Coordinates of C-alpha atoms in Angstrom, one line a residue:
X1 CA 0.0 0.0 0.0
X2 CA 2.5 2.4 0.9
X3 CA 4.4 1.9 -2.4
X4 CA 1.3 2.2 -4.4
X5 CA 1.0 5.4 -2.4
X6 CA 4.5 7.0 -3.3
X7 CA 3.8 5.5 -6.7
X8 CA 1.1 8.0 -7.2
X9 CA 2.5 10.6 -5.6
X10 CA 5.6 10.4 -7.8
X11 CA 3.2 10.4 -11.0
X12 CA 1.4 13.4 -9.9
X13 CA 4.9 15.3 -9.3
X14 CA 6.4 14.1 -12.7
X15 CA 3.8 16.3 -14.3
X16 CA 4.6 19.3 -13.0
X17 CA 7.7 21.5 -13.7
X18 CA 10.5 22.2 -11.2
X19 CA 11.1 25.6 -10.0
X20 CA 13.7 27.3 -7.4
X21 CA 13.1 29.0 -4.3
X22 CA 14.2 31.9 -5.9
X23 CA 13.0 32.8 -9.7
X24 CA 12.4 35.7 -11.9
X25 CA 8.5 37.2 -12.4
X26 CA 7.1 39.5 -14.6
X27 CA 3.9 41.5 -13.5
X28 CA 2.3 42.3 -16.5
X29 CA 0.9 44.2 -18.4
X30 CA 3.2 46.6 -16.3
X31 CA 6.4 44.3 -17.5
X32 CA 8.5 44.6 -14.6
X33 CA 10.7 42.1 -13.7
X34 CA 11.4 41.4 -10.0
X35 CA 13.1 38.5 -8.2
X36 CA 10.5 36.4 -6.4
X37 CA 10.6 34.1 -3.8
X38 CA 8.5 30.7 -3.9
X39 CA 6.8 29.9 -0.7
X40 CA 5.2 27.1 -0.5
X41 CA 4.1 27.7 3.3
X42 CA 2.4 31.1 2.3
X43 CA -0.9 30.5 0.9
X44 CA -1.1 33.8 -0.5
X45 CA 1.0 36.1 -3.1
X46 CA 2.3 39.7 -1.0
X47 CA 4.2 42.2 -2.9
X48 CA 6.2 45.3 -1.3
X49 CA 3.8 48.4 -0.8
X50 CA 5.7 50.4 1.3
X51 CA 3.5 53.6 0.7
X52 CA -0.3 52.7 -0.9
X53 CA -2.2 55.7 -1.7
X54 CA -5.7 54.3 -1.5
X55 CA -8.5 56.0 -3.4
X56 CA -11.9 55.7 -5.0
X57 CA -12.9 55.1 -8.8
X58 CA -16.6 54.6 -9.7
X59 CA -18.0 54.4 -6.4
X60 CA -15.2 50.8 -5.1
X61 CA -11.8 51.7 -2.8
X62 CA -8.8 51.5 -5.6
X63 CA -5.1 51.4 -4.5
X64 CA -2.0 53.1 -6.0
X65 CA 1.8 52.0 -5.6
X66 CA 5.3 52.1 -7.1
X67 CA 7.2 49.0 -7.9
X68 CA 11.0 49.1 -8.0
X69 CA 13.0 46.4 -9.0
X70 CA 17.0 46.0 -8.6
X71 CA 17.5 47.3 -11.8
X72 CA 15.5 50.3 -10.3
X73 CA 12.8 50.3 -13.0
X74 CA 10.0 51.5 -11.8
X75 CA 6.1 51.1 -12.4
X76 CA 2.9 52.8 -10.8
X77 CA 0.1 50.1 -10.4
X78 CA -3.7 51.1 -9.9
X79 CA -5.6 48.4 -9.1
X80 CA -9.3 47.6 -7.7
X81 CA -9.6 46.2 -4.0
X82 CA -10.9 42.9 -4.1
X83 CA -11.1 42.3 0.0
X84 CA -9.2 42.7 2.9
X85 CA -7.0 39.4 4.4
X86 CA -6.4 38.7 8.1
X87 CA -2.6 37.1 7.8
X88 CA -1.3 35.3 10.9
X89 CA 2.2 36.0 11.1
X90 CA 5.4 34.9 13.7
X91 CA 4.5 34.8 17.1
X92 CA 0.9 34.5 16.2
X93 CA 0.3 38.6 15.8
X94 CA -2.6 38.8 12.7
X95 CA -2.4 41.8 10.6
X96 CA -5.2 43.0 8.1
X97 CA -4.2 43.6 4.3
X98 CA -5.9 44.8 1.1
X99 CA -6.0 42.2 -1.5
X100 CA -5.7 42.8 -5.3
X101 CA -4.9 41.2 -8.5
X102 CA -2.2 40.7 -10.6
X103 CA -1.1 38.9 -13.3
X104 CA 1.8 37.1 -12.5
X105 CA 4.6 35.2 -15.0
X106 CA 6.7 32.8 -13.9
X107 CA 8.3 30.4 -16.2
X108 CA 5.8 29.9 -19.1
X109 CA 3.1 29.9 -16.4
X110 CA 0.4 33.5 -16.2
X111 CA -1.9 33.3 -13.6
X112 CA -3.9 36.2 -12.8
X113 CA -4.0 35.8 -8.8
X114 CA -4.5 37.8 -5.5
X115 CA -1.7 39.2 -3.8
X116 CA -1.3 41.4 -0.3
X117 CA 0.0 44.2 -0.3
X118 CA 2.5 44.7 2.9
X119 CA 5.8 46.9 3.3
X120 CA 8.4 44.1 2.3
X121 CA 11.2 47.1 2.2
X122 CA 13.6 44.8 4.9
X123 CA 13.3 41.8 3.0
X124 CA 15.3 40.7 0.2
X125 CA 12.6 39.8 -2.5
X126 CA 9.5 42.2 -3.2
X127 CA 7.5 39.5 -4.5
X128 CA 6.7 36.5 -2.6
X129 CA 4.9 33.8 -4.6
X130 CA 2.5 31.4 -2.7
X131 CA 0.5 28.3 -2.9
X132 CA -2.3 30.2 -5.0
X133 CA 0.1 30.6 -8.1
X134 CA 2.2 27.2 -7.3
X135 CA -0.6 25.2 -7.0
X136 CA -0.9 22.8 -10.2
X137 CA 2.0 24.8 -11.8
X138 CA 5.0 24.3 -10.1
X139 CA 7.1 22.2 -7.2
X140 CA 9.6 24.2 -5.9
X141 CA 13.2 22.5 -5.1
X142 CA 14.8 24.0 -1.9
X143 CA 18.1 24.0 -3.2
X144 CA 17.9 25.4 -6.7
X145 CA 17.6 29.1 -7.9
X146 CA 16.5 30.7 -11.0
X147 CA 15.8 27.7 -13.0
X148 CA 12.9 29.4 -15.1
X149 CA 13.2 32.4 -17.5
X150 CA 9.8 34.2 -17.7
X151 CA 8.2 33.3 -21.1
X152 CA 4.8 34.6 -21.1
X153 CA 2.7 36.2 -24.3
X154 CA 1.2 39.8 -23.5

């Protein structure tokens, strides 16, 4: 039993691609490259919004930020809020986030998928990638980096 169990579980995994913990992503239609990193204990996309300038557009709350990658091209993204998420972090304290969408590529994989927006200024990558773009697309391998080059039609 247990070998017909790793059996499948080996079959479902051959399926999928292999991606590192680290990668490139493209936001589009902005086009911005950014180094993301692959979480797989996240369940949720975040991206660095140190300084959201929230707003309203035809009667629903909108939010406006910059995006800067290391090559310090920069983009301004407007986007609709889609809900606010409660996210548990270390030590158990919860903090409340707006929620957008954004169409991430990684690989030859778009997804269009929510992502939080949180100051991510002290970390090392803007974009952390979660379960709800992994899922079905990707298995991340611990020990590998940039294995992928963004390859995703406009």
């Amino acid at each position: 039993m247990a070998l017909l169990s790793a059996l499948a579980c080996q079959t479902y995994a051959s399926g999928l691609a292999t991606a590192g913990w680290i990668e490139k992503a493209v936001l589009l239609p902005q086009n911005i490259s950014l180094h993301a990193k692959l979480d797989t204990g996240a369940r949720t996309s975040s991206i660095n919004a140190p300084d959201p300038d929230y707003f309203e557009r035809d009667g629903k709350q909108w939010v406006r930020f910059r995006v800067t990658n290391k090559d310090i091209e920069s983009v301004m993204i407007e986007a609709p809020i889609v809900r606010e998420s409660n996210i548990k972090r270390h030590f158990g304290e919860k903090q409340t986030r707006p929620v957008i969408r954004l169409q991430i590529c990684i690989g030859d994989v778009l997804k269009t998928v929510e992502v939080n927006l949180v100051d991510r200024s002290g970390l090392n990558y803007q974009l952390l990638v979660g379960r709800n773009f992994l899922k079905d697309s990707y298995l991340v391998h611990s020990g590998s980096t940039y294995t992928l080059s963004p390859d995703c039609d406009d």
